[in-house]
Every structure is written in C-alpha cells, then in structure tokens.
Amino acid sequence: MDLVPPSEQFKASFLDAVREAQATGSGLGDTLSFDVADMERDFPAFLAHLRRFEPSHALPEGFVHSEPLWLVDGDTYLGRASIRHTLNARLREFGGHIGYEVRPGARRQGHATRILAGSLRRARQLGIESALVTCDADNTGSRRTIEKSGGVLEGQFVVPDHPKPILRFWVPTPA
C-alpha cells in the first residue's frame, strides 16, 4: 500500500468509493457533495481541481498550499489525505495540517493509521515538527488513530458553521 498523488489510474475505484460514501452518507463533506457524473465526464479536470493548491499554483486570497495524497493498494483506492503546508486562522480552528478519510468499505482495517503515518512523514519533510489534526468529538475511530499516532489533545471546541464539537490534537512528526 502506498500514499500517492491522485491519478487517472485510480478513477474507477475512486468513483466507486465516492458512490459508496454518498450511498451510506458517510464521508467528508466534499465527498458527499461530489458530482460523480461530472467526474466521469472529465476526470482530468477533477484531478486538476484537487491539485489547485499545490505549491506550483498561485493561491486565492485566504488559502494555503496543500497537497492531496491517496492511499492505494494496486489499483484500488482506499482513502485520502490532504496535507496543508501552513495554517491560516480557519485551519488553526478546524482542519489542521492533515485531513484524512477512508472509504466506508475499507474502514476498521488500519488504513487511517497508514494514511496518518504517511502524512506525518510528509509533514516532517515540509518542516512541520508538530502537526495539528482535528476530528469530530464523536468520531472515536479517528480519535483513537490520532492518539495512537502520538496525538496530544489540545481540547474540545465548538466551531462556527460546523454541526459538531471538534477535538484538536498536536501530533509530533517523525524525525
């Protein structure tokens, strides 16, 4: 299993994962709102959209550089991460340096731990010594993953425009 940049190679499996998340209502907000028909018609445009905040691109006002990575096994998409190179005020409040998601059918198999471990290694390469990682307060699986990775709880917070309280953790990146 590898964390790799998003690629056309994983299109069919990624679209299956999006359909799966939408059918179960279980996924990150953007996953639940993706338009699968649009992605099927023009997957390269979707990939370009994912990469719009990479360091080689100019940033819109208020955004930070970030990079998407997908956890794959062969041609099978299992989950994804977004690694933000810096924090702005909104990400400091909610989102942090690393966001991740595992497709519903692949949960409880250690994939979140793999995604977070690989993301922490990449964060270290970017010069981040301690990464902010957040999760909903009722997401016990994510909380356990973060704690198992060395996360230290900063606290529980209510964030405007987010329906649930969130937990903020600082996780050391491996040297």
PDB file of C-alpha atoms in Angstrom:
ATOM      1  CA  MET A   1       0.000   0.000   0.000  1.00  0.00           C
ATOM      2  CA  ASP A   2       1.218   3.444  -0.911  1.00  0.00           C
ATOM      3  CA  LEU A   3       0.281   7.097  -0.468  1.00  0.00           C
ATOM      4  CA  VAL A   4       0.441   8.521  -3.982  1.00  0.00           C
ATOM      5  CA  PRO A   5      -0.686  11.648  -5.827  1.00  0.00           C
ATOM      6  CA  PRO A   6      -4.209  11.330  -7.285  1.00  0.00           C
ATOM      7  CA  SER A   7      -4.120   9.779 -10.733  1.00  0.00           C
ATOM      8  CA  GLU A   8      -6.342   8.696 -13.618  1.00  0.00           C
ATOM      9  CA  GLN A   9      -5.126   5.145 -12.876  1.00  0.00           C
ATOM     10  CA  PHE A  10      -7.447   5.017  -9.839  1.00  0.00           C
ATOM     11  CA  LYS A  11     -10.502   6.628 -11.458  1.00  0.00           C
ATOM     12  CA  ALA A  12     -12.853   3.625 -11.378  1.00  0.00           C
ATOM     13  CA  SER A  13     -12.027   2.714  -7.795  1.00  0.00           C
ATOM     14  CA  PHE A  14     -12.167   6.335  -6.606  1.00  0.00           C
ATOM     15  CA  LEU A  15     -15.590   6.860  -8.212  1.00  0.00           C
ATOM     16  CA  ASP A  16     -16.812   3.622  -6.603  1.00  0.00           C
ATOM     17  CA  ALA A  17     -15.615   4.951  -3.236  1.00  0.00           C
ATOM     18  CA  VAL A  18     -17.430   8.258  -3.750  1.00  0.00           C
ATOM     19  CA  ARG A  19     -20.642   6.408  -4.679  1.00  0.00           C
ATOM     20  CA  GLU A  20     -20.201   4.204  -1.602  1.00  0.00           C
ATOM     21  CA  ALA A  21     -19.747   7.221   0.692  1.00  0.00           C
ATOM     22  CA  GLN A  22     -22.744   9.004  -0.800  1.00  0.00           C
ATOM     23  CA  ALA A  23     -24.947   5.900  -0.553  1.00  0.00           C
ATOM     24  CA  THR A  24     -24.090   5.453   3.119  1.00  0.00           C
ATOM     25  CA  GLY A  25     -23.974   9.190   3.927  1.00  0.00           C
ATOM     26  CA  SER A  26     -20.584   8.580   5.488  1.00  0.00           C
ATOM     27  CA  GLY A  27     -17.677  10.702   4.351  1.00  0.00           C
ATOM     28  CA  LEU A  28     -16.160  14.147   4.396  1.00  0.00           C
ATOM     29  CA  GLY A  29     -18.441  16.945   3.278  1.00  0.00           C
ATOM     30  CA  ASP A  30     -16.809  17.400  -0.097  1.00  0.00           C
ATOM     31  CA  THR A  31     -17.012  13.669  -0.826  1.00  0.00           C
ATOM     32  CA  LEU A  32     -20.723  13.702  -0.101  1.00  0.00           C
ATOM     33  CA  SER A  33     -21.231  16.635  -2.477  1.00  0.00           C
ATOM     34  CA  PHE A  34     -19.025  15.455  -5.376  1.00  0.00           C
ATOM     35  CA  ASP A  35     -20.873  15.204  -8.690  1.00  0.00           C
ATOM     36  CA  VAL A  36     -19.961  11.718  -9.899  1.00  0.00           C
ATOM     37  CA  ALA A  37     -21.409  12.301 -13.380  1.00  0.00           C
ATOM     38  CA  ASP A  38     -19.188  15.367 -13.845  1.00  0.00           C
ATOM     39  CA  MET A  39     -16.140  13.442 -12.611  1.00  0.00           C
ATOM     40  CA  GLU A  40     -16.886  10.565 -15.003  1.00  0.00           C
ATOM     41  CA  ARG A  41     -17.117  13.001 -17.929  1.00  0.00           C
ATOM     42  CA  ASP A  42     -13.900  14.869 -17.139  1.00  0.00           C
ATOM     43  CA  PHE A  43     -11.734  13.178 -14.517  1.00  0.00           C
ATOM     44  CA  PRO A  44      -8.596  15.135 -15.539  1.00  0.00           C
ATOM     45  CA  ALA A  45     -10.443  18.362 -14.646  1.00  0.00           C
ATOM     46  CA  PHE A  46     -11.343  16.881 -11.262  1.00  0.00           C
ATOM     47  CA  LEU A  47      -7.688  15.936 -10.677  1.00  0.00           C
ATOM     48  CA  ALA A  48      -6.607  19.455 -11.616  1.00  0.00           C
ATOM     49  CA  HIS A  49      -9.180  20.809  -9.156  1.00  0.00           C
ATOM     50  CA  LEU A  50      -7.692  18.624  -6.394  1.00  0.00           C
ATOM     51  CA  ARG A  51      -4.218  19.955  -7.141  1.00  0.00           C
ATOM     52  CA  ARG A  52      -5.165  23.642  -7.336  1.00  0.00           C
ATOM     53  CA  PHE A  53      -3.477  24.459  -4.016  1.00  0.00           C
ATOM     54  CA  GLU A  54      -0.148  22.717  -4.664  1.00  0.00           C
ATOM     55  CA  PRO A  55       2.957  24.931  -4.285  1.00  0.00           C
ATOM     56  CA  SER A  56       3.308  25.329  -8.057  1.00  0.00           C
ATOM     57  CA  HIS A  57      -0.025  27.218  -8.190  1.00  0.00           C
ATOM     58  CA  ALA A  58      -0.844  30.792  -7.200  1.00  0.00           C
ATOM     59  CA  LEU A  59      -3.149  30.852  -4.190  1.00  0.00           C
ATOM     60  CA  PRO A  60      -6.509  32.563  -3.969  1.00  0.00           C
ATOM     61  CA  GLU A  61      -6.830  35.009  -1.068  1.00  0.00           C
ATOM     62  CA  GLY A  62      -7.120  33.230   2.285  1.00  0.00           C
ATOM     63  CA  PHE A  63      -5.877  29.805   1.131  1.00  0.00           C
ATOM     64  CA  VAL A  64      -2.715  27.855   1.960  1.00  0.00           C
ATOM     65  CA  HIS A  65      -0.624  25.466  -0.108  1.00  0.00           C
ATOM     66  CA  SER A  66      -1.604  21.846   0.291  1.00  0.00           C
ATOM     67  CA  GLU A  67      -1.233  18.535  -1.462  1.00  0.00           C
ATOM     68  CA  PRO A  68      -3.636  15.651  -1.889  1.00  0.00           C
ATOM     69  CA  LEU A  69      -2.481  12.044  -1.473  1.00  0.00           C
ATOM     70  CA  TRP A  70      -4.413   8.823  -1.988  1.00  0.00           C
ATOM     71  CA  LEU A  71      -3.852   5.533  -0.190  1.00  0.00           C
ATOM     72  CA  VAL A  72      -3.987   2.785  -2.795  1.00  0.00           C
ATOM     73  CA  ASP A  73      -3.411  -0.926  -2.932  1.00  0.00           C
ATOM     74  CA  GLY A  74      -2.619  -1.834  -6.525  1.00  0.00           C
ATOM     75  CA  ASP A  75      -5.341  -0.036  -8.487  1.00  0.00           C
ATOM     76  CA  THR A  76      -7.716   0.103  -5.519  1.00  0.00           C
ATOM     77  CA  TYR A  77      -8.404   3.451  -3.871  1.00  0.00           C
ATOM     78  CA  LEU A  78      -8.715   3.090  -0.077  1.00  0.00           C
ATOM     79  CA  GLY A  79      -8.638   6.634   1.242  1.00  0.00           C
ATOM     80  CA  ARG A  80      -7.095  10.050   1.027  1.00  0.00           C
ATOM     81  CA  ALA A  81      -5.225  12.773   2.849  1.00  0.00           C
ATOM     82  CA  SER A  82      -4.812  16.483   2.434  1.00  0.00           C
ATOM     83  CA  ILE A  83      -1.580  17.892   3.807  1.00  0.00           C
ATOM     84  CA  ARG A  84      -1.637  21.639   4.386  1.00  0.00           C
ATOM     85  CA  HIS A  85       1.805  23.190   4.340  1.00  0.00           C
ATOM     86  CA  THR A  86       0.848  26.012   6.715  1.00  0.00           C
ATOM     87  CA  LEU A  87      -2.155  27.047   8.775  1.00  0.00           C
ATOM     88  CA  ASN A  88      -4.404  30.049   8.370  1.00  0.00           C
ATOM     89  CA  ALA A  89      -6.891  31.166  11.033  1.00  0.00           C
ATOM     90  CA  ARG A  90      -9.638  28.830   9.776  1.00  0.00           C
ATOM     91  CA  LEU A  91      -7.368  25.761   9.597  1.00  0.00           C
ATOM     92  CA  ARG A  92      -5.981  26.556  13.051  1.00  0.00           C
ATOM     93  CA  GLU A  93      -9.554  26.393  14.300  1.00  0.00           C
ATOM     94  CA  PHE A  94     -10.742  23.402  12.254  1.00  0.00           C
ATOM     95  CA  GLY A  95      -8.993  21.186   9.725  1.00  0.00           C
ATOM     96  CA  GLY A  96      -5.375  21.481  10.797  1.00  0.00           C
ATOM     97  CA  HIS A  97      -2.312  20.399   8.843  1.00  0.00           C
ATOM     98  CA  ILE A  98      -3.693  16.976   7.951  1.00  0.00           C
ATOM     99  CA  GLY A  99      -7.158  15.840   6.984  1.00  0.00           C
ATOM    100  CA  TYR A 100      -7.892  12.264   6.022  1.00  0.00           C
ATOM    101  CA  GLU A 101     -10.712   9.937   5.045  1.00  0.00           C
ATOM    102  CA  VAL A 102     -11.084   6.191   4.491  1.00  0.00           C
ATOM    103  CA  ARG A 103     -13.764   4.854   2.159  1.00  0.00           C
ATOM    104  CA  PRO A 104     -16.603   3.227   4.136  1.00  0.00           C
ATOM    105  CA  GLY A 105     -15.939  -0.341   2.953  1.00  0.00           C
ATOM    106  CA  ALA A 106     -12.264  -0.143   3.943  1.00  0.00           C
ATOM    107  CA  ARG A 107     -12.685   1.181   7.472  1.00  0.00           C
ATOM    108  CA  ARG A 108     -11.521  -0.618  10.617  1.00  0.00           C
ATOM    109  CA  GLN A 109      -8.628  -2.240   8.737  1.00  0.00           C
ATOM    110  CA  GLY A 110      -5.785   0.050   9.798  1.00  0.00           C
ATOM    111  CA  HIS A 111      -5.916   2.294   6.729  1.00  0.00           C
ATOM    112  CA  ALA A 112      -6.476   5.513   8.706  1.00  0.00           C
ATOM    113  CA  THR A 113      -3.334   4.714  10.701  1.00  0.00           C
ATOM    114  CA  ARG A 114      -1.397   4.176   7.452  1.00  0.00           C
ATOM    115  CA  ILE A 115      -2.700   7.412   5.941  1.00  0.00           C
ATOM    116  CA  LEU A 116      -1.901   9.439   9.052  1.00  0.00           C
ATOM    117  CA  ALA A 117       1.575   7.892   9.444  1.00  0.00           C
ATOM    118  CA  GLY A 118       2.472   8.646   5.829  1.00  0.00           C
ATOM    119  CA  SER A 119       1.025  12.140   6.105  1.00  0.00           C
ATOM    120  CA  LEU A 120       3.057  12.830   9.246  1.00  0.00           C
ATOM    121  CA  ARG A 121       6.231  11.733   7.442  1.00  0.00           C
ATOM    122  CA  ARG A 122       5.417  14.091   4.573  1.00  0.00           C
ATOM    123  CA  ALA A 123       4.619  16.919   7.013  1.00  0.00           C
ATOM    124  CA  ARG A 124       8.064  16.455   8.570  1.00  0.00           C
ATOM    125  CA  GLN A 125       9.659  16.753   5.115  1.00  0.00           C
ATOM    126  CA  LEU A 126       7.850  20.091   4.825  1.00  0.00           C
ATOM    127  CA  GLY A 127       9.418  21.275   8.092  1.00  0.00           C
ATOM    128  CA  ILE A 128       6.349  20.753  10.285  1.00  0.00           C
ATOM    129  CA  GLU A 129       7.542  19.395  13.632  1.00  0.00           C
ATOM    130  CA  SER A 130       4.118  19.034  15.224  1.00  0.00           C
ATOM    131  CA  ALA A 131       1.012  18.709  13.050  1.00  0.00           C
ATOM    132  CA  LEU A 132      -2.447  19.876  14.027  1.00  0.00           C
ATOM    133  CA  VAL A 133      -5.040  17.169  13.345  1.00  0.00           C
ATOM    134  CA  THR A 134      -8.736  17.565  14.155  1.00  0.00           C
ATOM    135  CA  CYS A 135     -11.730  15.262  14.265  1.00  0.00           C
ATOM    136  CA  ASP A 136     -15.349  15.401  15.339  1.00  0.00           C
ATOM    137  CA  ALA A 137     -15.655  14.757  19.073  1.00  0.00           C
ATOM    138  CA  ASP A 138     -17.909  11.751  18.441  1.00  0.00           C
ATOM    139  CA  ASN A 139     -15.539  10.108  15.917  1.00  0.00           C
ATOM    140  CA  THR A 140     -13.961   7.575  18.260  1.00  0.00           C
ATOM    141  CA  GLY A 141     -12.173   5.736  15.456  1.00  0.00           C
ATOM    142  CA  SER A 142     -10.376   8.853  14.293  1.00  0.00           C
ATOM    143  CA  ARG A 143      -9.641   9.896  17.861  1.00  0.00           C
ATOM    144  CA  ARG A 144      -8.006   6.526  18.552  1.00  0.00           C
ATOM    145  CA  THR A 145      -5.993   6.761  15.334  1.00  0.00           C
ATOM    146  CA  ILE A 146      -4.695  10.208  16.251  1.00  0.00           C
ATOM    147  CA  GLU A 147      -3.898   9.216  19.837  1.00  0.00           C
ATOM    148  CA  LYS A 148      -2.148   6.022  18.674  1.00  0.00           C
ATOM    149  CA  SER A 149      -0.004   8.227  16.435  1.00  0.00           C
ATOM    150  CA  GLY A 150       1.125  10.267  19.454  1.00  0.00           C
ATOM    151  CA  GLY A 151      -1.516  12.999  19.298  1.00  0.00           C
ATOM    152  CA  VAL A 152      -1.801  15.218  22.371  1.00  0.00           C
ATOM    153  CA  LEU A 153      -5.283  16.626  22.921  1.00  0.00           C
ATOM    154  CA  GLU A 154      -5.414  20.422  22.940  1.00  0.00           C
ATOM    155  CA  GLY A 155      -9.119  20.391  23.798  1.00  0.00           C
ATOM    156  CA  GLN A 156     -12.688  20.186  22.587  1.00  0.00           C
ATOM    157  CA  PHE A 157     -14.071  23.172  20.692  1.00  0.00           C
ATOM    158  CA  VAL A 158     -17.251  24.428  19.070  1.00  0.00           C
ATOM    159  CA  VAL A 159     -16.537  25.793  15.608  1.00  0.00           C
ATOM    160  CA  PRO A 160     -18.901  28.173  13.806  1.00  0.00           C
ATOM    161  CA  ASP A 161     -20.514  26.574  10.742  1.00  0.00           C
ATOM    162  CA  HIS A 162     -19.641  23.051  11.898  1.00  0.00           C
ATOM    163  CA  PRO A 163     -22.502  20.959  13.316  1.00  0.00           C
ATOM    164  CA  LYS A 164     -20.489  19.068  15.951  1.00  0.00           C
ATOM    165  CA  PRO A 165     -17.860  19.857  18.571  1.00  0.00           C
ATOM    166  CA  ILE A 166     -14.352  19.015  17.417  1.00  0.00           C
ATOM    167  CA  LEU A 167     -11.190  17.797  19.086  1.00  0.00           C
ATOM    168  CA  ARG A 168      -7.811  19.332  18.281  1.00  0.00           C
ATOM    169  CA  PHE A 169      -4.641  17.273  18.623  1.00  0.00           C
ATOM    170  CA  TRP A 170      -0.978  18.128  18.118  1.00  0.00           C
ATOM    171  CA  VAL A 171       0.895  15.157  16.694  1.00  0.00           C
ATOM    172  CA  PRO A 172       4.708  15.050  16.547  1.00  0.00           C
ATOM    173  CA  THR A 173       6.128  14.277  13.132  1.00  0.00           C
ATOM    174  CA  PRO A 174       8.820  11.602  12.911  1.00  0.00           C
ATOM    175  CA  ALA A 175      12.389  12.862  12.691  1.00  0.00           C
TER     176      ALA A 175
END
